[in-house]
Tab-separated table of C-alpha atoms in Angstrom:
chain	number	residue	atom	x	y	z
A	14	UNK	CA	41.135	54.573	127.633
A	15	UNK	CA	38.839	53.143	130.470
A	16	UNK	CA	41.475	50.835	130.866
A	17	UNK	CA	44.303	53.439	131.225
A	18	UNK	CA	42.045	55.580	133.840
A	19	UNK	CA	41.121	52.026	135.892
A	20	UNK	CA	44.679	51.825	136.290
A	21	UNK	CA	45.642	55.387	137.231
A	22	UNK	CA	42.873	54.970	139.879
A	23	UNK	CA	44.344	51.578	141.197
A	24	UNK	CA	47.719	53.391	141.538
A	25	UNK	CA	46.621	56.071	143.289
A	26	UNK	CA	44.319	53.875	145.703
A	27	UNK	CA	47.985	52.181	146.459
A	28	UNK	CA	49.841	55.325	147.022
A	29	UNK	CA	47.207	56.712	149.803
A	30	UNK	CA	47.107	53.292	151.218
A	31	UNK	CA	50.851	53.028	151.634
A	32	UNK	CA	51.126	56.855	152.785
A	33	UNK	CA	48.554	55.721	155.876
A	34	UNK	CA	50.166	52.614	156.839
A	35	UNK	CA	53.580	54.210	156.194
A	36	UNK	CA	54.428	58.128	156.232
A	37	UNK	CA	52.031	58.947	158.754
A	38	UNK	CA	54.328	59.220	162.247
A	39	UNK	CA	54.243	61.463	165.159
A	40	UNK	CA	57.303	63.894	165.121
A	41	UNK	CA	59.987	61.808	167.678
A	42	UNK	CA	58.989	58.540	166.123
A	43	UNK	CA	61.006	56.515	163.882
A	44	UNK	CA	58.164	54.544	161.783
A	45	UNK	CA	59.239	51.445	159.214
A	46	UNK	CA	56.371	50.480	157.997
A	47	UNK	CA	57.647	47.643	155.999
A	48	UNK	CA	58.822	45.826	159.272
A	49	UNK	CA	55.355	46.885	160.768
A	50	UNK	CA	57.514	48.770	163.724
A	51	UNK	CA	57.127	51.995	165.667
A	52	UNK	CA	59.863	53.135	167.140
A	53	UNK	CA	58.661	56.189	169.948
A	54	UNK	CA	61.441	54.851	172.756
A	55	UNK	CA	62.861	58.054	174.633
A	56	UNK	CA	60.967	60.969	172.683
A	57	UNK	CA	59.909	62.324	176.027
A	58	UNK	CA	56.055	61.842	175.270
A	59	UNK	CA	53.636	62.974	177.958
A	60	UNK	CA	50.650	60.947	176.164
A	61	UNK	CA	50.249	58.168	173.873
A	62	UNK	CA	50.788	59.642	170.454
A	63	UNK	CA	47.657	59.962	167.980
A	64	UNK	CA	49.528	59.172	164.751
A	65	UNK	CA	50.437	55.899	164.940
A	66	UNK	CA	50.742	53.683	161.921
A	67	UNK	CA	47.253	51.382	161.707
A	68	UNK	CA	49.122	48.493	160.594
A	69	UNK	CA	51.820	48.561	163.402
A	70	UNK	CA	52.279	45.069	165.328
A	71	UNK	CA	55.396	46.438	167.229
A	72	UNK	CA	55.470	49.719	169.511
A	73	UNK	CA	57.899	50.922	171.308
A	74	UNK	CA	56.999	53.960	174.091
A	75	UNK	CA	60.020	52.769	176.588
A	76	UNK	CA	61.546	55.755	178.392
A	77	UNK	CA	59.222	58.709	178.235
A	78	UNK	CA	57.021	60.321	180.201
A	79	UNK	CA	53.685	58.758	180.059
A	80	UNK	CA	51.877	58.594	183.934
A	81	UNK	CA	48.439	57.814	182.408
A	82	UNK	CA	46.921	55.707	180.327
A	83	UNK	CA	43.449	56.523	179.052
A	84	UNK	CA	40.722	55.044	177.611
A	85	UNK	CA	40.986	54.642	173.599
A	86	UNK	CA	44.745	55.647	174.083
A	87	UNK	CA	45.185	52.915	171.555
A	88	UNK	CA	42.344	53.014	169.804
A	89	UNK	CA	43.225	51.546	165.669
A	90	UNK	CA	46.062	49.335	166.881
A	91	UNK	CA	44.215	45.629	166.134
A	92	UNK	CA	46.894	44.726	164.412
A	93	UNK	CA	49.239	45.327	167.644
A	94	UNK	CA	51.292	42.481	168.818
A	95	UNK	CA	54.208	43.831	171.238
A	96	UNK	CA	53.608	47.270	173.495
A	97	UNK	CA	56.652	48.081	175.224
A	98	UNK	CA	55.841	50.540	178.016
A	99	UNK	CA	58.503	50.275	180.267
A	100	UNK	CA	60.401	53.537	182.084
A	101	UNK	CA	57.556	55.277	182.060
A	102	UNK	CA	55.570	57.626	185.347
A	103	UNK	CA	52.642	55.606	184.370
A	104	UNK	CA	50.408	54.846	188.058
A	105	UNK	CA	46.937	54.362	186.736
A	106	UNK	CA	45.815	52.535	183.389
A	107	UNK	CA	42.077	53.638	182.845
A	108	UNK	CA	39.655	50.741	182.763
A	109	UNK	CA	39.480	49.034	179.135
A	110	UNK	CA	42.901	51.091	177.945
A	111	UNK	CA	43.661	47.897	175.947
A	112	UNK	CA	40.633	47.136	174.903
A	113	UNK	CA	41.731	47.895	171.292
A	114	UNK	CA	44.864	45.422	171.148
A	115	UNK	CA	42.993	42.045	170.651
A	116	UNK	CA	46.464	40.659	168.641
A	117	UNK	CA	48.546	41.814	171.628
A	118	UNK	CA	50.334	38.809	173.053
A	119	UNK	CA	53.305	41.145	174.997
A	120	UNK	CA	53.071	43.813	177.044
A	121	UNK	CA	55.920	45.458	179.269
A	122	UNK	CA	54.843	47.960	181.965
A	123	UNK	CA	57.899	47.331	184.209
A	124	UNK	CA	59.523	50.049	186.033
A	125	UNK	CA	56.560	52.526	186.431
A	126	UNK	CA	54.533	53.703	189.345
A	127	UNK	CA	51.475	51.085	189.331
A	128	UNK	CA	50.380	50.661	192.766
A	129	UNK	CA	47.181	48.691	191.958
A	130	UNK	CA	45.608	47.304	188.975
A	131	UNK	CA	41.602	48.325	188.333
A	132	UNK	CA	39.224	45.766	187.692
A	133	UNK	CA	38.916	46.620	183.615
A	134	UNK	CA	42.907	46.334	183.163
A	135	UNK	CA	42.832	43.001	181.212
A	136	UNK	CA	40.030	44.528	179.032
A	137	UNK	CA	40.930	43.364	175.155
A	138	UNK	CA	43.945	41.203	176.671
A	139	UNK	CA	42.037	37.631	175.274
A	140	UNK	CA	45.558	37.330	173.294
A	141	UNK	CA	48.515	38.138	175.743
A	142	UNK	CA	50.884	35.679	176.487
A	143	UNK	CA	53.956	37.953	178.536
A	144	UNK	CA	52.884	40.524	181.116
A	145	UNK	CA	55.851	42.277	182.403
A	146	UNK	CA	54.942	43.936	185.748
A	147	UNK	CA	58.065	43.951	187.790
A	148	UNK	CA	59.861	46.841	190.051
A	149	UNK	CA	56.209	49.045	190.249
A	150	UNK	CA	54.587	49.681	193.351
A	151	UNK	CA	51.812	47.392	193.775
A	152	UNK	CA	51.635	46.199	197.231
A	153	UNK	CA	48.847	43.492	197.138
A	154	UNK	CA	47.056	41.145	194.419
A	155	UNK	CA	42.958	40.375	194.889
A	156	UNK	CA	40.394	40.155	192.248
A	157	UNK	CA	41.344	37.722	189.599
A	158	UNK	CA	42.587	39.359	185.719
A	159	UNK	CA	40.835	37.611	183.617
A	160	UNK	CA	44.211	36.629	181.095
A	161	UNK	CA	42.847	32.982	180.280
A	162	UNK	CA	45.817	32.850	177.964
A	163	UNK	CA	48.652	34.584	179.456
A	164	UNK	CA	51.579	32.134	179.623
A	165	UNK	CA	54.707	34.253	181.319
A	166	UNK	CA	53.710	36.935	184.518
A	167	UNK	CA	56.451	38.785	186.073
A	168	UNK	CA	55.859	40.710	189.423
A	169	UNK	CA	59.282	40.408	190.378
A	170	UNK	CA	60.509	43.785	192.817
A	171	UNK	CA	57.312	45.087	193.573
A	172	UNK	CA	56.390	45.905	197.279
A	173	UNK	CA	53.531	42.951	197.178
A	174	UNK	CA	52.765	41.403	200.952
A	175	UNK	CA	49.795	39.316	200.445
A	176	UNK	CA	48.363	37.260	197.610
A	177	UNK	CA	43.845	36.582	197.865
A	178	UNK	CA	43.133	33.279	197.213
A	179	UNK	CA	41.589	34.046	193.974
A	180	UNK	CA	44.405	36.381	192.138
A	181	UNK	CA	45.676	33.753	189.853
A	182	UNK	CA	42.165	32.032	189.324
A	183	UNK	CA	41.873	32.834	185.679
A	184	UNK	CA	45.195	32.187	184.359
A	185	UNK	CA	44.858	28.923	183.616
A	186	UNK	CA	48.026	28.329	180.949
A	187	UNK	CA	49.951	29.911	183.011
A	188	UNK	CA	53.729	28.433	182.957
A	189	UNK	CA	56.141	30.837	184.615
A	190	UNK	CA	55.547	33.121	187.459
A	191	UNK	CA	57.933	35.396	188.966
A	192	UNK	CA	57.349	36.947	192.680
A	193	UNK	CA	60.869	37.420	193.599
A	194	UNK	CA	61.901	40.212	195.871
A	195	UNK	CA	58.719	41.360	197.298
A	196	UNK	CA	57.235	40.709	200.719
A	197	UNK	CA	55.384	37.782	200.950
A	198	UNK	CA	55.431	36.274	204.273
A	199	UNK	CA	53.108	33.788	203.951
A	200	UNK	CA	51.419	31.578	201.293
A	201	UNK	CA	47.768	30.264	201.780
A	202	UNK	CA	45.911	27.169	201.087
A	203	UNK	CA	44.562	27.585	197.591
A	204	UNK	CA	46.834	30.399	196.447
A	205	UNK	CA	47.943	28.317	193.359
A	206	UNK	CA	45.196	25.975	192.983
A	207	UNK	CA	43.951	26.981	189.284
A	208	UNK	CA	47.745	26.804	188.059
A	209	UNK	CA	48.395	23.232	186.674
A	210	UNK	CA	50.235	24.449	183.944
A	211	UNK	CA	53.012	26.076	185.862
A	212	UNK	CA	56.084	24.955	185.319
A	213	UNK	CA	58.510	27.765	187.197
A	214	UNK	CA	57.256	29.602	190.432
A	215	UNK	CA	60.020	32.324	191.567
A	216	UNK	CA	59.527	33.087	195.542
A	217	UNK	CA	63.134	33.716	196.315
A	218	UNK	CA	63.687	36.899	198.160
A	219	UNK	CA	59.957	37.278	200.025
A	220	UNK	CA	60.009	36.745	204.008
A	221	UNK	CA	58.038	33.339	203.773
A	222	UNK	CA	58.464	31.693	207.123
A	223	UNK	CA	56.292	29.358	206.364
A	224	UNK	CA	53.455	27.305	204.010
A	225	UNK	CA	50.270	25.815	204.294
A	226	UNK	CA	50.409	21.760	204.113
A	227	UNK	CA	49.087	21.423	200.717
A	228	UNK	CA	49.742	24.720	198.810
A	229	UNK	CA	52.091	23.542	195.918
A	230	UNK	CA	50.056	20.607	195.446
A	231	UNK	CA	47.581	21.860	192.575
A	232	UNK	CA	51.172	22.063	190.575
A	233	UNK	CA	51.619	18.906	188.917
A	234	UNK	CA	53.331	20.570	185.725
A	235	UNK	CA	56.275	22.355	188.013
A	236	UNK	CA	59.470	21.696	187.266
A	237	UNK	CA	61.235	24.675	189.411
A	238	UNK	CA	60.370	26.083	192.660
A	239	UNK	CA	62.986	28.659	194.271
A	240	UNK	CA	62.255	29.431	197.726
A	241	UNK	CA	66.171	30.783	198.375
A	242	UNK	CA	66.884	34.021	200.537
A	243	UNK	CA	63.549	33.701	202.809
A	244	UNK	CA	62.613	33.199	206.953
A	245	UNK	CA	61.847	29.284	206.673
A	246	UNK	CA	63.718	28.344	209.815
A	247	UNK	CA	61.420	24.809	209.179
A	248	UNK	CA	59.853	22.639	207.109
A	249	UNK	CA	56.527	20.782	206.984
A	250	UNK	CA	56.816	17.352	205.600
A	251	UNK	CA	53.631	17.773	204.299
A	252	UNK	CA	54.475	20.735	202.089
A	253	UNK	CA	56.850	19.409	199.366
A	254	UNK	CA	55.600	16.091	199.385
A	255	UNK	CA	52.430	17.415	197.588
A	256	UNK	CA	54.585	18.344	194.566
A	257	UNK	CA	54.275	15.278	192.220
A	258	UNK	CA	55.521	16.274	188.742
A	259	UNK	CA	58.630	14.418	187.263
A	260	UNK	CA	61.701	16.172	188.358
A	261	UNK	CA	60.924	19.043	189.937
A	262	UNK	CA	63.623	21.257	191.761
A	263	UNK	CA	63.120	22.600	195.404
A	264	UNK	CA	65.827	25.378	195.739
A	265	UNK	CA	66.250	26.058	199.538
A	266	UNK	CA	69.661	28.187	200.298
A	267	UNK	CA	69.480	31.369	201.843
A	268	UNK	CA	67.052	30.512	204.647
A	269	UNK	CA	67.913	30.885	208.155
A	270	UNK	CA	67.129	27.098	209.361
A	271	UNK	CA	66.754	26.553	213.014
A	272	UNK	CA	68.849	23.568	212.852
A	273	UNK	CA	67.158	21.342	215.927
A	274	UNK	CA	66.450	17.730	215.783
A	275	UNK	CA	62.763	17.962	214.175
A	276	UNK	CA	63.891	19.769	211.531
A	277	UNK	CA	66.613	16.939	210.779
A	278	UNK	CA	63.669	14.596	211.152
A	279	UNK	CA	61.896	16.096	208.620
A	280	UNK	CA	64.639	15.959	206.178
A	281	UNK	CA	65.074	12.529	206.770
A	282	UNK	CA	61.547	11.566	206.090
A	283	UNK	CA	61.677	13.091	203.227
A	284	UNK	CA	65.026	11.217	201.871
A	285	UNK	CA	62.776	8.186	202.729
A	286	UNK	CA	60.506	9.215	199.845
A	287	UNK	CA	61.230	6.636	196.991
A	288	UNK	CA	60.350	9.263	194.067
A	289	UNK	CA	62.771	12.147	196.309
A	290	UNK	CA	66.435	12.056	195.776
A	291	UNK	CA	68.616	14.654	197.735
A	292	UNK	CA	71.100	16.592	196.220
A	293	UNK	CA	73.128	18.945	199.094
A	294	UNK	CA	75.221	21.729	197.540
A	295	UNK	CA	77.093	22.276	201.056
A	296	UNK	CA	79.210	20.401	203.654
A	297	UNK	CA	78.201	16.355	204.204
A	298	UNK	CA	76.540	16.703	207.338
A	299	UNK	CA	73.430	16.768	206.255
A	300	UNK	CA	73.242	12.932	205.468
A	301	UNK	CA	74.714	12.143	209.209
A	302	UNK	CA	72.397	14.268	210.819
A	303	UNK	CA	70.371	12.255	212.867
A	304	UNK	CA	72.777	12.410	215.472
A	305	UNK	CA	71.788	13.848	218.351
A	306	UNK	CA	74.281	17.236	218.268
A	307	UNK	CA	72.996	19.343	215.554
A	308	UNK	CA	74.433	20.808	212.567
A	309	UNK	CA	73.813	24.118	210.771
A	310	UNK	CA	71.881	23.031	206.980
A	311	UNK	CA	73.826	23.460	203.972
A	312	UNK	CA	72.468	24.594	200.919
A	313	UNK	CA	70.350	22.357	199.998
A	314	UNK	CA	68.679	21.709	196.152
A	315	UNK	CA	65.715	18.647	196.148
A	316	UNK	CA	65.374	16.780	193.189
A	317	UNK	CA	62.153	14.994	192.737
A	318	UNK	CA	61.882	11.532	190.754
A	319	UNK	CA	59.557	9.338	189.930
């Protein structure tokens, strides 16, 4: 009999556990609790919905109409591993909103209305490894995040004109960056210094008309650097010959090149470079241009070799 009754209480000890991690789900949300997956996407949600699954590693909250995130908003989500957040109002995420999600290694905020991030947004983040930020509003990048781990950062379309020296200071596995389309004019001396891990920087539509001498240097793991549809109308020698890794790419088309005789110079001291091979994607000029009439630069794509 004890026996029996141990048993009836083990099976009912199941049941409740399975109705928590399963059954429980806000009305709009599709929960499958034996994939560990909360499906919320489009349910036109004005704030983060209470009954969420404890054991969910996979939340979806794309497409509604979330414009704040506060504090403890995900408060019992440890086990959390993707939080997809994208198409959303959202413009201010309270300091420590993520505290909770220390398994979170992905997080998509794109398309929203962020036009700064607060000093206690990488609260909890120890784990994230993709931080999707691209086509908000954010117009500038300071203080560092502290995202020690985060491997992929996207901050492609935003409206982002300057970059401090000490944004990207504690991302230190960071491989991929993406700045495309924004408005960078300029990049500084130190920008990139903490990022010898990257392996893909994405400038190309920014209105850089120029770099400091030794800027890409600190990146001895890049392999591609896209600098297409900018203002260079010149190049420093100085600039690209700081990149040293094995076979990087230097994407250059789209620029508006003031095609005079120093900038033909330049390219030709840098085809003198034993490790730098040249690889034009345009007309043959290029190689006979040390004559002294000018002609207008091709596309041009440098391969570096060792």
């Amino acid at each position: 009999m004890l026996y029996c009754r141990t048993l009836l209480l083990l099976a009912v000890a199941h049941s409740k556990s399975l109705q928590t991690s399963g059954s429980v789900c806000e009305k709009g949300c599709d929960c499958q609790g034996e994939f560990r997956y909360t499906n919320c996407s489009g349910a036109l949600f004005a704030r983060v919905p209470g009954d969420i699954p404890p054991l969910t590693e996979h939340l979806d909250l794309s497409r509604n109409r979330l414009s704040l995130l506060p504090a403890g908003a995900f408060r019992g989500l440890r086990r959390l591993r993707v939080l997809l957040l994208s198409d959303n109002n959202i413009s201010r995420v309270a300091s420590g909103a993520f505290a909770p999600l220390e398994s979170l290694q992905r997080l998509d905020l794109s398309r929203n209305r962020l036009s700064a991030l607060g000093e206690g947004f990488s609260l909890g983040l120890d784990s994230l490894k993709e931080l999707q930020l691209g086509e908000n509003r954010l117009t500038r990048l300071d203080g560092p995040l502290n995202l020690d781990g985060l491997q992929r950062l996207n901050l492609s379309a935003n409206a982002i004109g300057s970059v401090g020296p000490r944004a990207f200071g504690l991302m230190t596995s960071l491989r991929q960056l993406y700045l495309r389309d924004n408005q960078l004019g300029s990049l500084g001396d130190g920008v990139f210094s903490m990022l010898r891990s990257l392996e893909v920087l994405h400038l190309e539509g920014n209105r850089i008309d120029g770099t400091e001498a030794g800027v890409f240097a600190p990146l001895t793991g890049l392999a591609l650097l896209d600098l297409t549809r900018n203002r260079l109308t010149a190049v420093r020698f100085k600039a690209f010959l700081g990149i040293r890794s094995h076979g990087t790419r230097v994407l250059l088309a789209g620029n508006p090149w003031s095609c005079d005789c120093d900038l033909q110079r330049v390219f030709g001291k840098l085809r003198g470079v034993r490790r730098l091979s040249r690889r034009p994607t345009g007309p043959p000029e290029l190689a006979t241009a040390a004559r002294a009439r000018c002609v207008r630069l091709p596309s041009v794509v440098y391969q570096y070799q060792t």
